[in-house]
mmCIF file of C-alpha atoms in Angstrom:
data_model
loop_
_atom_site.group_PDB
_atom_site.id
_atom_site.type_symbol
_atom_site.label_atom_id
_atom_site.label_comp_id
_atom_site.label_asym_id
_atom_site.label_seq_id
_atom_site.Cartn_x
_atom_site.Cartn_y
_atom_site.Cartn_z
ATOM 1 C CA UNK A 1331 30.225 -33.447 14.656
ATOM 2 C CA UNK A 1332 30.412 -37.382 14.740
ATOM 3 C CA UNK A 1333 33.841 -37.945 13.872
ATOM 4 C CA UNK A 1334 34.943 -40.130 17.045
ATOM 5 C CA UNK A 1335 34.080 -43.326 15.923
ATOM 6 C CA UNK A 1336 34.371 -45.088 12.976
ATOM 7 C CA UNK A 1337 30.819 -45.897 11.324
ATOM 8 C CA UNK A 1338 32.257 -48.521 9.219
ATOM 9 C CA UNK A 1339 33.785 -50.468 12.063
ATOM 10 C CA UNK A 1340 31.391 -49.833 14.192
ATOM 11 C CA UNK A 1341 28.702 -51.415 12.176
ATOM 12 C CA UNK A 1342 31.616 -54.489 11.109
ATOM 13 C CA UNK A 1343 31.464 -53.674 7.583
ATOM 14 C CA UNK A 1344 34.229 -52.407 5.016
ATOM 15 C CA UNK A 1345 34.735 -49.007 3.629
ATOM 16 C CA UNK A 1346 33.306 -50.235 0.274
ATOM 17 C CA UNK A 1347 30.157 -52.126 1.659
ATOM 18 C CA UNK A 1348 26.195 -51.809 -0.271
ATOM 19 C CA UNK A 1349 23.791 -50.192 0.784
ATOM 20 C CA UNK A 1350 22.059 -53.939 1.427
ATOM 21 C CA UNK A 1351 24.987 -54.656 3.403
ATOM 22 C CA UNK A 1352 25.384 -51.627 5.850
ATOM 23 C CA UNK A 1353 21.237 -52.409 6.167
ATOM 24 C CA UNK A 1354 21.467 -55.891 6.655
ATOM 25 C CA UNK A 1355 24.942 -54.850 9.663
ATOM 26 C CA UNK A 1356 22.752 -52.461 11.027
ATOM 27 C CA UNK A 1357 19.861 -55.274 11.029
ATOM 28 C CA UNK A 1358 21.511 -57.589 13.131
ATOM 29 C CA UNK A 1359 22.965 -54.940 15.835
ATOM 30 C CA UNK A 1360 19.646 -53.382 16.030
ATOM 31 C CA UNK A 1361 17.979 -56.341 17.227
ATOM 32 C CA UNK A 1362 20.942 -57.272 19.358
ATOM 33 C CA UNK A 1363 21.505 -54.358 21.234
ATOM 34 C CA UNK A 1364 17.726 -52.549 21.038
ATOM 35 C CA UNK A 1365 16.524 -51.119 24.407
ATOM 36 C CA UNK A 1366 13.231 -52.958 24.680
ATOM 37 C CA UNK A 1367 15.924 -56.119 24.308
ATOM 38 C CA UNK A 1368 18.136 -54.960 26.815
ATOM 39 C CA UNK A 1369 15.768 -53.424 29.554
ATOM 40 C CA UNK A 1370 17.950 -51.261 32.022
ATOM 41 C CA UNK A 1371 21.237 -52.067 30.131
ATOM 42 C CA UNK A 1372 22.688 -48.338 29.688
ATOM 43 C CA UNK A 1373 26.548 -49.540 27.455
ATOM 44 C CA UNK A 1374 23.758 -51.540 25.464
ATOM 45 C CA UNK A 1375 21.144 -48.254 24.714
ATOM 46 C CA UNK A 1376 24.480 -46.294 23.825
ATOM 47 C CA UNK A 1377 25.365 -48.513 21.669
ATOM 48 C CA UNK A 1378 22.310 -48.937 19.976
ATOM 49 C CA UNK A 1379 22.327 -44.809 19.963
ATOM 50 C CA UNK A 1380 25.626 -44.731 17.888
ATOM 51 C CA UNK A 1381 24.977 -47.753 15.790
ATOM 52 C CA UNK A 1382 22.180 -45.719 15.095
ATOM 53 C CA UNK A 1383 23.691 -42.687 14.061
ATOM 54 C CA UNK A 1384 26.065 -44.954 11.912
ATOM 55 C CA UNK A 1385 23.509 -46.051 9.933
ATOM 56 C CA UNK A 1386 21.892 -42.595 9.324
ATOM 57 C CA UNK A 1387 24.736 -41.243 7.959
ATOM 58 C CA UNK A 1388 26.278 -44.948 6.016
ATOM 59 C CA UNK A 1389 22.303 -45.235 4.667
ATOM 60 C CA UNK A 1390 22.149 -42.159 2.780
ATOM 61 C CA UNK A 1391 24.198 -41.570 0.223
ATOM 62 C CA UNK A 1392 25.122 -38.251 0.288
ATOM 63 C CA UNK A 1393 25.795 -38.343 3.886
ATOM 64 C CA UNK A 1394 28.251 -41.384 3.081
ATOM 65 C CA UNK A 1395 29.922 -39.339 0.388
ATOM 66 C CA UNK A 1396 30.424 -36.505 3.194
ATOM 67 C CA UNK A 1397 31.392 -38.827 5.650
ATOM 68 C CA UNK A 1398 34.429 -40.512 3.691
ATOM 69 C CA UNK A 1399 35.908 -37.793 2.233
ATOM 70 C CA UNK A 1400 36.355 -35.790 5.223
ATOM 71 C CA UNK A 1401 36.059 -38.415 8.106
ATOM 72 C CA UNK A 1402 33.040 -37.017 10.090
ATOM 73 C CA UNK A 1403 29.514 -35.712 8.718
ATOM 74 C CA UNK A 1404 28.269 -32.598 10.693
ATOM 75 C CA UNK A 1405 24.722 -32.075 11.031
ATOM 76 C CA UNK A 1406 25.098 -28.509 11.926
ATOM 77 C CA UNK A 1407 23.226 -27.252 8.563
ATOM 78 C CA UNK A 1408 20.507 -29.653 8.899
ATOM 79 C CA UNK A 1409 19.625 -28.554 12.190
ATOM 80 C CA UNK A 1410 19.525 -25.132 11.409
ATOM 81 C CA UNK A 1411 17.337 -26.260 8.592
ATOM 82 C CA UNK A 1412 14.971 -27.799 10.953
ATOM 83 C CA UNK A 1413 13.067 -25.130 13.041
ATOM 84 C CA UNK A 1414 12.688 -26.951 16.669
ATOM 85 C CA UNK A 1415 13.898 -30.230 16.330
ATOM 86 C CA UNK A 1416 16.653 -29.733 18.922
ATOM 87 C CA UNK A 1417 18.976 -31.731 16.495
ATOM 88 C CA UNK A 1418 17.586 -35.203 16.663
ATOM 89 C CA UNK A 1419 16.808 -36.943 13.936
ATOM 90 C CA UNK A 1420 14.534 -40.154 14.223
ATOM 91 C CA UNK A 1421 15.759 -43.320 13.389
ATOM 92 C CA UNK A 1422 13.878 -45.015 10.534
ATOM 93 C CA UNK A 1423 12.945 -48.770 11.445
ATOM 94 C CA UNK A 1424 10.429 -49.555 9.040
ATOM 95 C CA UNK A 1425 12.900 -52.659 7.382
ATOM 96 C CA UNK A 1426 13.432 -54.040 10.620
ATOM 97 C CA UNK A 1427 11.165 -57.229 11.562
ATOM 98 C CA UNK A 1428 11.680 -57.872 15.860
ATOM 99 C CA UNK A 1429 9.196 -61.064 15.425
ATOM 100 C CA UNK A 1430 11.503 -63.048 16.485
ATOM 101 C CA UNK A 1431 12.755 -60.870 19.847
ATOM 102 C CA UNK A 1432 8.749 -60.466 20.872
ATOM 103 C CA UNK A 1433 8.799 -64.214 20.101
ATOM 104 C CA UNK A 1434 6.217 -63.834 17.186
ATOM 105 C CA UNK A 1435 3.497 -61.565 18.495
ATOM 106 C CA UNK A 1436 2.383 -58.461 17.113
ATOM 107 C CA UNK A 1437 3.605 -55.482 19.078
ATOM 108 C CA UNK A 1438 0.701 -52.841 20.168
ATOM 109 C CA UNK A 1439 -1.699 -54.237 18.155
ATOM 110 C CA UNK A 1440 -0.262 -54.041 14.684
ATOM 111 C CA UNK A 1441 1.625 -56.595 12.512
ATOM 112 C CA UNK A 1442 4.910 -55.859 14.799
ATOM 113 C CA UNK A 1443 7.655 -52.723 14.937
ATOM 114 C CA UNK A 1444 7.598 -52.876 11.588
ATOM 115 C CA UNK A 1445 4.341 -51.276 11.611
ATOM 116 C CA UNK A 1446 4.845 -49.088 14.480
ATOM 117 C CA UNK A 1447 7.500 -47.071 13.429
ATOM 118 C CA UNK A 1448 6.144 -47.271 9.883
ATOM 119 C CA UNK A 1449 3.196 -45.382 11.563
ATOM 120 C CA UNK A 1450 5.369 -42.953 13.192
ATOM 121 C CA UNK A 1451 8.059 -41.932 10.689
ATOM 122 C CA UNK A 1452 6.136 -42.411 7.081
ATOM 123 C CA UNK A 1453 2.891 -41.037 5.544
ATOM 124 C CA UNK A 1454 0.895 -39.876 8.812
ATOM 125 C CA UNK A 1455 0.250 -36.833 8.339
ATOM 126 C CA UNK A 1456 -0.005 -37.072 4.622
ATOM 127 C CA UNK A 1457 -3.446 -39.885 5.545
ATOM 128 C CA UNK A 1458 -4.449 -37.280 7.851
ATOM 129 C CA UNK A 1459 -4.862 -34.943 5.290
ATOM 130 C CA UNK A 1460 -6.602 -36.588 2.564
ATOM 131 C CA UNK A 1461 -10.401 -37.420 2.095
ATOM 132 C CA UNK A 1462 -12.121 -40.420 3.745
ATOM 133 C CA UNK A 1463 -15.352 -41.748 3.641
ATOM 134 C CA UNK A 1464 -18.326 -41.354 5.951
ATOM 135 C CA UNK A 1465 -19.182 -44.198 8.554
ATOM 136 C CA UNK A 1466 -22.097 -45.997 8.250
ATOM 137 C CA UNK A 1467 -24.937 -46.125 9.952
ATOM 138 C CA UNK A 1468 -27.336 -48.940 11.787
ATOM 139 C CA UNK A 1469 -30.627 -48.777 12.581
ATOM 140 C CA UNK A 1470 -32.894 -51.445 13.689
ATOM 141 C CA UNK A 1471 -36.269 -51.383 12.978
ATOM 142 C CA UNK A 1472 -39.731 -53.484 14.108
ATOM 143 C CA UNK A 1473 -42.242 -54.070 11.577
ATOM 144 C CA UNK A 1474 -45.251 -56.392 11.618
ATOM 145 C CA UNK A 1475 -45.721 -59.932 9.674
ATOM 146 C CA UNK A 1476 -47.818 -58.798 6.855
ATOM 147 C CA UNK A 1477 -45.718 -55.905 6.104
ATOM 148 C CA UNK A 1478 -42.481 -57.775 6.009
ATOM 149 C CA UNK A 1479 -44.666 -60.281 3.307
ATOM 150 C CA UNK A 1480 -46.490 -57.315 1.598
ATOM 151 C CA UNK A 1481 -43.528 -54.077 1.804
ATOM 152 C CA UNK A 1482 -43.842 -51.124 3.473
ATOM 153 C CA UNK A 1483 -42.614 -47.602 4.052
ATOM 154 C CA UNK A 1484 -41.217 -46.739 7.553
ATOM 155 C CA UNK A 1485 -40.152 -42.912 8.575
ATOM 156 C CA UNK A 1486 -37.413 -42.459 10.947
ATOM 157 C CA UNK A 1487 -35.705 -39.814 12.279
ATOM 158 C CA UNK A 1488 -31.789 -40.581 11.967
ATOM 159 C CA UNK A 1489 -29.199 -38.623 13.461
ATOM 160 C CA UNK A 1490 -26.357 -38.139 11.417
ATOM 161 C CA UNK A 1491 -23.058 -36.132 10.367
ATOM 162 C CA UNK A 1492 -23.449 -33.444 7.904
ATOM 163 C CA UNK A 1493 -21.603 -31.319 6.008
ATOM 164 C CA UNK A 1494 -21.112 -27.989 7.858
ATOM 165 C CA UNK A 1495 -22.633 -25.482 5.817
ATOM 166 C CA UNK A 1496 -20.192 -22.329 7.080
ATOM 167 C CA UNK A 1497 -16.997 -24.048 6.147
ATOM 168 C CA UNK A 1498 -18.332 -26.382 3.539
ATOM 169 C CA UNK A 1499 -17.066 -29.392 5.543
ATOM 170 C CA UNK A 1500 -13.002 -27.685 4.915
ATOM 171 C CA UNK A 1501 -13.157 -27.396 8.796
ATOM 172 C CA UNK A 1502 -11.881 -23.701 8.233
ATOM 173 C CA UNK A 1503 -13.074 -20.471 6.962
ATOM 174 C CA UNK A 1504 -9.812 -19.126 6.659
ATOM 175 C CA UNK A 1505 -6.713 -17.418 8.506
ATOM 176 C CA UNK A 1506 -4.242 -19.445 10.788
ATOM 177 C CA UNK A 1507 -3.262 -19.877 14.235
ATOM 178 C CA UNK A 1508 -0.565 -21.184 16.543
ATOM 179 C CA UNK A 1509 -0.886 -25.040 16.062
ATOM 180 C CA UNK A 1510 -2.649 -26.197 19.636
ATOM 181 C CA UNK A 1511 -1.064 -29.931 19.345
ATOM 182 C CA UNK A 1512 2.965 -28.989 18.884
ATOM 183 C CA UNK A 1513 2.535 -25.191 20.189
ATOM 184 C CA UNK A 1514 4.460 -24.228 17.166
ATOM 185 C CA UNK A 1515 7.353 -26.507 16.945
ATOM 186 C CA UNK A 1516 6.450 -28.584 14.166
ATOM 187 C CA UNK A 1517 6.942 -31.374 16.121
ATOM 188 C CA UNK A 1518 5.245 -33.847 18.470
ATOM 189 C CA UNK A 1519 6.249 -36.751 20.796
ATOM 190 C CA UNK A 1520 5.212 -39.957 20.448
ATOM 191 C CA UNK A 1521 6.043 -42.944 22.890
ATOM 192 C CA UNK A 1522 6.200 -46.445 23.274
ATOM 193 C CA UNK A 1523 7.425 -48.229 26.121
ATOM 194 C CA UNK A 1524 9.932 -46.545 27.130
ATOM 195 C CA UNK A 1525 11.530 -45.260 23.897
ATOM 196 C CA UNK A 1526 10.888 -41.980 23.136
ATOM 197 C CA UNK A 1527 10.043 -40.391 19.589
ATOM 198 C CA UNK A 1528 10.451 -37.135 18.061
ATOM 199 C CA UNK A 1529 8.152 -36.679 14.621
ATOM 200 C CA UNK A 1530 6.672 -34.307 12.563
ATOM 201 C CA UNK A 1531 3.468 -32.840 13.830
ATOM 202 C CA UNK A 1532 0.331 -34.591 11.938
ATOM 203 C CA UNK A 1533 -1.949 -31.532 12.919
ATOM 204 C CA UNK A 1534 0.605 -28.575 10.908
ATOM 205 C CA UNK A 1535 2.572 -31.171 8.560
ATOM 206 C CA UNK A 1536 5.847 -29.365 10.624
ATOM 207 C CA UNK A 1537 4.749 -25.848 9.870
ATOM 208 C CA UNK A 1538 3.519 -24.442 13.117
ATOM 209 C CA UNK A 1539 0.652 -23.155 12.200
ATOM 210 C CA UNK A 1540 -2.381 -24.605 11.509
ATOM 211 C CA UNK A 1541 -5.767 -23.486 9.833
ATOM 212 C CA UNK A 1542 -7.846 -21.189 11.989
ATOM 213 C CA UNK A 1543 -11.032 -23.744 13.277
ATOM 214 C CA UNK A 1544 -14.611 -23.313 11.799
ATOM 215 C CA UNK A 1545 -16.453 -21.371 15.034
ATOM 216 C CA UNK A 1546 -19.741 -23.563 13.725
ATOM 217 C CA UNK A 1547 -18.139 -26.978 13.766
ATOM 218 C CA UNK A 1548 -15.241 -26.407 15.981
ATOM 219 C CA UNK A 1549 -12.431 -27.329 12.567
ATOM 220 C CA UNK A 1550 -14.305 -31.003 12.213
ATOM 221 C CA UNK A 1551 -16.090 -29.664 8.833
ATOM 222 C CA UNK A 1552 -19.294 -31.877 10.189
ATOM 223 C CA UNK A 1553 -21.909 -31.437 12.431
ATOM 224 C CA UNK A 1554 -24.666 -34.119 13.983
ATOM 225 C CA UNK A 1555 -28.096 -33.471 13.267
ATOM 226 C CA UNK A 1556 -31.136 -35.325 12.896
ATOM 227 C CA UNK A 1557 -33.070 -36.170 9.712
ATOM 228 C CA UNK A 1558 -35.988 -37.574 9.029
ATOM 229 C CA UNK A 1559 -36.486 -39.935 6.262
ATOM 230 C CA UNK A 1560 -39.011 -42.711 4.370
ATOM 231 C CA UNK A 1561 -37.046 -46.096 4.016
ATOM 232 C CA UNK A 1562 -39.009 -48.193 1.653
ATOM 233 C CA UNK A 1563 -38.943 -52.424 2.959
ATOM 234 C CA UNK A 1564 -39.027 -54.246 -0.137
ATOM 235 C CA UNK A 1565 -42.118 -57.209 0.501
ATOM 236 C CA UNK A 1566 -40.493 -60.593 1.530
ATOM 237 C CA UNK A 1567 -37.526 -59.187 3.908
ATOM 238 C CA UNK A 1568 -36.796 -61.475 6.803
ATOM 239 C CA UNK A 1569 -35.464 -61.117 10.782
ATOM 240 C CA UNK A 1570 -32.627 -59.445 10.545
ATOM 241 C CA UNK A 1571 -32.481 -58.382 6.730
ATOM 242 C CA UNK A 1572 -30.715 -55.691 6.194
ATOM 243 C CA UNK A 1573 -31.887 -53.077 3.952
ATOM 244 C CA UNK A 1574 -29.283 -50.475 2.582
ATOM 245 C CA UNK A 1575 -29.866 -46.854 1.759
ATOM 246 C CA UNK A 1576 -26.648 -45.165 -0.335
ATOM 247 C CA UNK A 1577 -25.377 -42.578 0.926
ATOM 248 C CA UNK A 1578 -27.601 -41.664 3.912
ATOM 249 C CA UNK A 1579 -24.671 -42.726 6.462
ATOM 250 C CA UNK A 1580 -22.632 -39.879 8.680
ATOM 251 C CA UNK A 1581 -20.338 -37.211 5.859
ATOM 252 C CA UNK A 1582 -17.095 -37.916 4.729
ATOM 253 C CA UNK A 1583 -14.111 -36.129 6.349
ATOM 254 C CA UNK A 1584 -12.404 -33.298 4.054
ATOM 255 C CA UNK A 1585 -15.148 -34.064 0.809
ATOM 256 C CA UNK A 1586 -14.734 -37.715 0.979
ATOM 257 C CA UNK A 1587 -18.090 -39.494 0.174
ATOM 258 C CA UNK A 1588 -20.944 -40.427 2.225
ATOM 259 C CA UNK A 1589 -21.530 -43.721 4.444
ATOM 260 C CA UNK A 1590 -24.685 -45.427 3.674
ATOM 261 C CA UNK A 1591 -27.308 -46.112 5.933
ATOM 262 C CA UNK A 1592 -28.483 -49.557 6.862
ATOM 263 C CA UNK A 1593 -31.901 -50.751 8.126
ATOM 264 C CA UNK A 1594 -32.219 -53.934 9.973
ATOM 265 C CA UNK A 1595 -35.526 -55.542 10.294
ATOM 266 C CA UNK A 1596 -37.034 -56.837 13.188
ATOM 267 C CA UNK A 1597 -40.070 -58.707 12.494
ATOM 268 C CA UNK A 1598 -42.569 -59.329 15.230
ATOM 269 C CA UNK A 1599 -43.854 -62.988 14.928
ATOM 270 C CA UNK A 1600 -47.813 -63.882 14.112
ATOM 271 C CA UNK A 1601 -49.313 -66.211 16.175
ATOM 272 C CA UNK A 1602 -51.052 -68.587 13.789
ATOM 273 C CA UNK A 1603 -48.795 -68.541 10.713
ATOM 274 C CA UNK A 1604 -44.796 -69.373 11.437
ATOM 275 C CA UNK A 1605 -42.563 -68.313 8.966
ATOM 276 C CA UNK A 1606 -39.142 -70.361 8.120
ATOM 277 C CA UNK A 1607 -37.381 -68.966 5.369
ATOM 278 C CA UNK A 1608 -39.953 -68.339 2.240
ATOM 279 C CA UNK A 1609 -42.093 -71.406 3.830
ATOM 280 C CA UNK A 1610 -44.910 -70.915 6.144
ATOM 281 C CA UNK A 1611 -46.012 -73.221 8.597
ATOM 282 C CA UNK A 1612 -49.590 -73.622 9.883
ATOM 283 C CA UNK A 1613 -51.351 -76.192 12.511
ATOM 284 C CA UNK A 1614 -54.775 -76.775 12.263
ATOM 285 C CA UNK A 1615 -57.101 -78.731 14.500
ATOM 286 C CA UNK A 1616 -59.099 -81.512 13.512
ATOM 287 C CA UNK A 1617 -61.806 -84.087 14.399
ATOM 288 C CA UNK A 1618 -61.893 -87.464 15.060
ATOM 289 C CA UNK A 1619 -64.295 -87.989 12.790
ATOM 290 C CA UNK A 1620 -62.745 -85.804 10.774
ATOM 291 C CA UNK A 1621 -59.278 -87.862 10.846
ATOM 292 C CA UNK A 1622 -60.652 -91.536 10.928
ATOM 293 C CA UNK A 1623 -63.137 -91.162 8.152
ATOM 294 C CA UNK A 1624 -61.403 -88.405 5.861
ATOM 295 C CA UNK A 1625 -62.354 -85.122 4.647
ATOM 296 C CA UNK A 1626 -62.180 -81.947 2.965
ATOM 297 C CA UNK A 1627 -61.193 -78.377 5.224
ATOM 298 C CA UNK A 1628 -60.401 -75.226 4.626
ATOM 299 C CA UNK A 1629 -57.346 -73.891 5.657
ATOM 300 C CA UNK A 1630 -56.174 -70.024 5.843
ATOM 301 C CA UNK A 1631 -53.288 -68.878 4.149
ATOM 302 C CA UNK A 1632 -51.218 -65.507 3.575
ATOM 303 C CA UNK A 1633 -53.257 -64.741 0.345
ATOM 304 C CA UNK A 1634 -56.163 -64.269 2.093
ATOM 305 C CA UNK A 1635 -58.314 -66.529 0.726
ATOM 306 C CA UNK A 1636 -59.184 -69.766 2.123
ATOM 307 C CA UNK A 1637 -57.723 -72.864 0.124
ATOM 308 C CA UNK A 1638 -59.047 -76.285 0.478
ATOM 309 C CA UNK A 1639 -57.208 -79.017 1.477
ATOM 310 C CA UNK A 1640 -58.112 -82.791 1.521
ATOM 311 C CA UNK A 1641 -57.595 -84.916 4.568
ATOM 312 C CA UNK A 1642 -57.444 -88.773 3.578
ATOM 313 C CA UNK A 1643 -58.933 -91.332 5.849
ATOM 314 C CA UNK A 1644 -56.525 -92.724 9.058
ATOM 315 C CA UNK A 1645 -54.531 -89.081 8.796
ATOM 316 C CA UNK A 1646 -52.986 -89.638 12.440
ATOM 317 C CA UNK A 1647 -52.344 -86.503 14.508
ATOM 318 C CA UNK A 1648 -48.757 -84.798 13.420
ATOM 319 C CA UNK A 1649 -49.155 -85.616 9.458
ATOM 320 C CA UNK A 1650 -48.400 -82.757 7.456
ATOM 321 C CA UNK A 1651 -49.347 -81.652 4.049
ATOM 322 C CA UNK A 1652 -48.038 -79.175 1.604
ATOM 323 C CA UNK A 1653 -49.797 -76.385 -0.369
ATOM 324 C CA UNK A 1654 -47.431 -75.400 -3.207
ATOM 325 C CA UNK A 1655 -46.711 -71.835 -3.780
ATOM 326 C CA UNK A 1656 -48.561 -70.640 -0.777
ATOM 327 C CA UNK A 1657 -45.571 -69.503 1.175
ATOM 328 C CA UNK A 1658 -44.027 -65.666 0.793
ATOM 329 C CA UNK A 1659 -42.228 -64.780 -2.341
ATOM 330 C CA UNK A 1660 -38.796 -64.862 -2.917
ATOM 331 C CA UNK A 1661 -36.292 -61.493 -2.915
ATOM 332 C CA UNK A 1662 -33.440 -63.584 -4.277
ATOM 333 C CA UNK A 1663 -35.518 -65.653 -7.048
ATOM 334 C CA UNK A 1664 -39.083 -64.102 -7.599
ATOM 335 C CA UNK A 1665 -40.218 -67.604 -6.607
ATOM 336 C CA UNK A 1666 -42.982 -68.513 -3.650
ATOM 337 C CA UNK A 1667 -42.353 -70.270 -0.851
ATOM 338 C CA UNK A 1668 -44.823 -73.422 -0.111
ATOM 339 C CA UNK A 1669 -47.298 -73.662 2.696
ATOM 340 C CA UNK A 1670 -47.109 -76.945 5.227
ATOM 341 C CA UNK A 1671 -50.099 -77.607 7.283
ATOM 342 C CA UNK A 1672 -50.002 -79.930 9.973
ATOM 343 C CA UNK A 1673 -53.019 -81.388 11.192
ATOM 344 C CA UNK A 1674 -53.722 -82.029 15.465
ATOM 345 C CA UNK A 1675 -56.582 -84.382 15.879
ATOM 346 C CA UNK A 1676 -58.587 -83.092 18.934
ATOM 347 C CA UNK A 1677 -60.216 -85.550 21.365
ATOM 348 C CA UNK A 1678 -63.477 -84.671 21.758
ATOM 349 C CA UNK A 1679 -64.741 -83.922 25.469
ATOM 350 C CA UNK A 1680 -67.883 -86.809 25.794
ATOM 351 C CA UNK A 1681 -70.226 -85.914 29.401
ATOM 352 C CA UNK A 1682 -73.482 -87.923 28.091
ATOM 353 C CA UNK A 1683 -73.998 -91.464 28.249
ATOM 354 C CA UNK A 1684 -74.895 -92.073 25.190
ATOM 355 C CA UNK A 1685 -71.817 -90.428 23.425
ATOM 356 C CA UNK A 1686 -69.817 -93.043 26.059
ATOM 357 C CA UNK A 1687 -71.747 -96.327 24.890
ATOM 358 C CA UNK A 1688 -70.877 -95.520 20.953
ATOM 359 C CA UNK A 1689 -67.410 -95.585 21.862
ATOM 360 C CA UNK A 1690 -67.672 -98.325 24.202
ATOM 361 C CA UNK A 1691 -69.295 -100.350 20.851
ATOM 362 C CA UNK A 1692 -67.025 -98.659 18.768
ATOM 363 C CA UNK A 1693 -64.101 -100.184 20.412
ATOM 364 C CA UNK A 1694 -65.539 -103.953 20.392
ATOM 365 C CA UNK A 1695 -65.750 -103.355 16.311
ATOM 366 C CA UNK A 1696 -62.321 -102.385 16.631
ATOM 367 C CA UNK A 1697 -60.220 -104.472 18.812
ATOM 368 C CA UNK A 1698 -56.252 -103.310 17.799
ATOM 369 C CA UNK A 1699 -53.607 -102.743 20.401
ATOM 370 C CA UNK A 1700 -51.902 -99.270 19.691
ATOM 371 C CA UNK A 1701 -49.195 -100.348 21.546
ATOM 372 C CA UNK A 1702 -49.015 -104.149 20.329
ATOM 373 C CA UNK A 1703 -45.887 -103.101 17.982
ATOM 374 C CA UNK A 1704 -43.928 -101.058 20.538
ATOM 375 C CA UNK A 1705 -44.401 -103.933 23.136
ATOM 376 C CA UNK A 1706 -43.430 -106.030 20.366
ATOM 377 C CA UNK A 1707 -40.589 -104.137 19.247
ATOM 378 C CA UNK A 1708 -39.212 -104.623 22.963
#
């Protein structure tokens, strides 16, 4: 029986208050007088306990309607109602915001105590209960230049969650038992700080008893084992692409769907042909002659095929050219890439005299200064 105090004064409204009003009373005190405000203040955690209770009883209506016509509201019948719960009742937060007490930071990792004791007091075991999707999965995988250009087909053996076949992923086959998490008192305790919580069990629901476990899968209703698989890589994937296989990720929980399974490629580089994008990029080696006087070489490319490519006379070393539509196809826009060829003029190694006195005449037919402009430029 709570009939010492008066709820109404105690929470400094009148006997004919709203429902908003007794809230927004019990608001303010809350915050004022809350434990985790008031570390090691005992008057200030009593009176948060019977503000508390004030606003159980004020906040529901037919408690209120108890409460003023005969002065006090007895929770006898309720707790005989409620097998185990030793008579306490929690105290529903979940319209309180203490931002502004934990001077704006989230408490625990969630959007504040609004979202702690929402965790606690609404809807837990009601999630805990109801289907969910299977993780995904990531695998990486190497494959070679050409077959990231061309496609391929890669095998891999992938372990993954499946459904237990015994139970038919329920995580039960039937009967029930004694509850392992509350023992069979429907309830569980949940902390933080140093407040202590009393809620329904999210294992039973508050029943006690829970579903005898699967012997196979030990009441998960999946098991791990491996798989093997062909993943098809579509031609033109890049480093890092990742391909996507539905439904190959880890089982759902309770009949929820699948994950999917994702490969990510790890090409290993070639050593002639550099690939940026859907361009490829190529350096090829050329004469002097080759360079000075202009001419026509044949350059590789990912077709196969050689294509031809025309060098005009004075190319310096560093020049590039591009071949259209020579680079790797597009998986976006069907569309190739180009090729760009830069050319490296190689200086030819002379050891005979006579090589020597062509240059030597060479350079008296041509007198210019490479460096005249930079020194001029100075």
């Amino acid at each position: 029986m709570a009939g010492k105090d008066d709820f109404y004064q105690m929470l400094g409204v009148n006997r004919k208050a709203s429902a908003e009003e007794i809230r927004k009373a019990y608001k303010r005190l809350a915050r004022k007088y809350h434990p985790d405000v008031n570390p090691g203040d005992k008057s200030a955690e009593e009176r948060f306990k019977k503000i508390s209770e004030a606003n159980e009883v004020l906040s529901d209506a037919k408690k209120r309607q108890t409460y003023d016509r005969q002065g006090y509201y007895s929770d006898a019948e309720a707790r005989a109602g409620e097998a185990g719960s030793g008579g306490r009742r929690p105290v529903d937060f979940s319209g309180f915001d203490f931002s502004d007490v934990t001077g704006g930071e989230p408490t625990a990792g969630t959007g504040g105590f609004r979202d702690v004791f929402s965790q606690f007091f609404r809807g837990g075991a009601a999630r805990e209960q109801q289907p969910a999707q299977g993780s995904d999965l990531e695998y990486n995988v190497n494959i070679g230049f050409w077959d990231a250009i061309r496609g391929t087909i890669v095998r891999l053996n992938v372990m993954r969650q499946t459904v237990c076949g015994a139970c038919r992923g329920k995580g039960t086959t039937g009967g029930e038992i004694t509850c392992p998490e509350c023992k069979g008192s429907g309830h569980s305790i949940k902390m933080m700080g140093n407040m202590r919580f009393e809620v329904t069990c999210p294992r039973c629901q508050g029943r006690g008893h829970a579903p005898t476990p699967c012997s196979v899968c030990g009441g998960e209703g999946r098991l791990s084992e491996p798989e093997s698989m062909e993943v098809r890589i579509p031609a033109g994937v890049q480093d890092g692409f990742r391909v996507r296989v539905a439904g190959k990720g880890n089982a759902g929980a309770r009949g929820g769907p699948r994950g999917d399974l994702y490969i990510i490629t790890k090409v290993v580089p070639h050593r002639f042909f550099e690939r940026k994008g859907d361009d490829i990029y190529t350096t090829i080696p050329v004469t002097v002659t080759e360079a000075t006087l202009g001419a026509k070489i044949e350059v590789p490319t990912i077709d196969g095929p050689r294509a031809l490519l025309k060098i005009p006379p004075g190319t310096p070393s560093g020049q590039k050219f591009r071949l259209r539509e020579k680079g790797v196809t597009s998986l976006k826009t069907g569309q190739r890439g180009d090729q760009y060829v830069e050319v490296s003029v190689q200086v030819p190694k002379v050891a005979d005299e006579r090589s020597k006195e062509i240059l030597r005449e060479l350079a008296l037919l041509n007198p210019q200064d490479p460096r005249e402009e930079l020194y001029r430029q100075l």
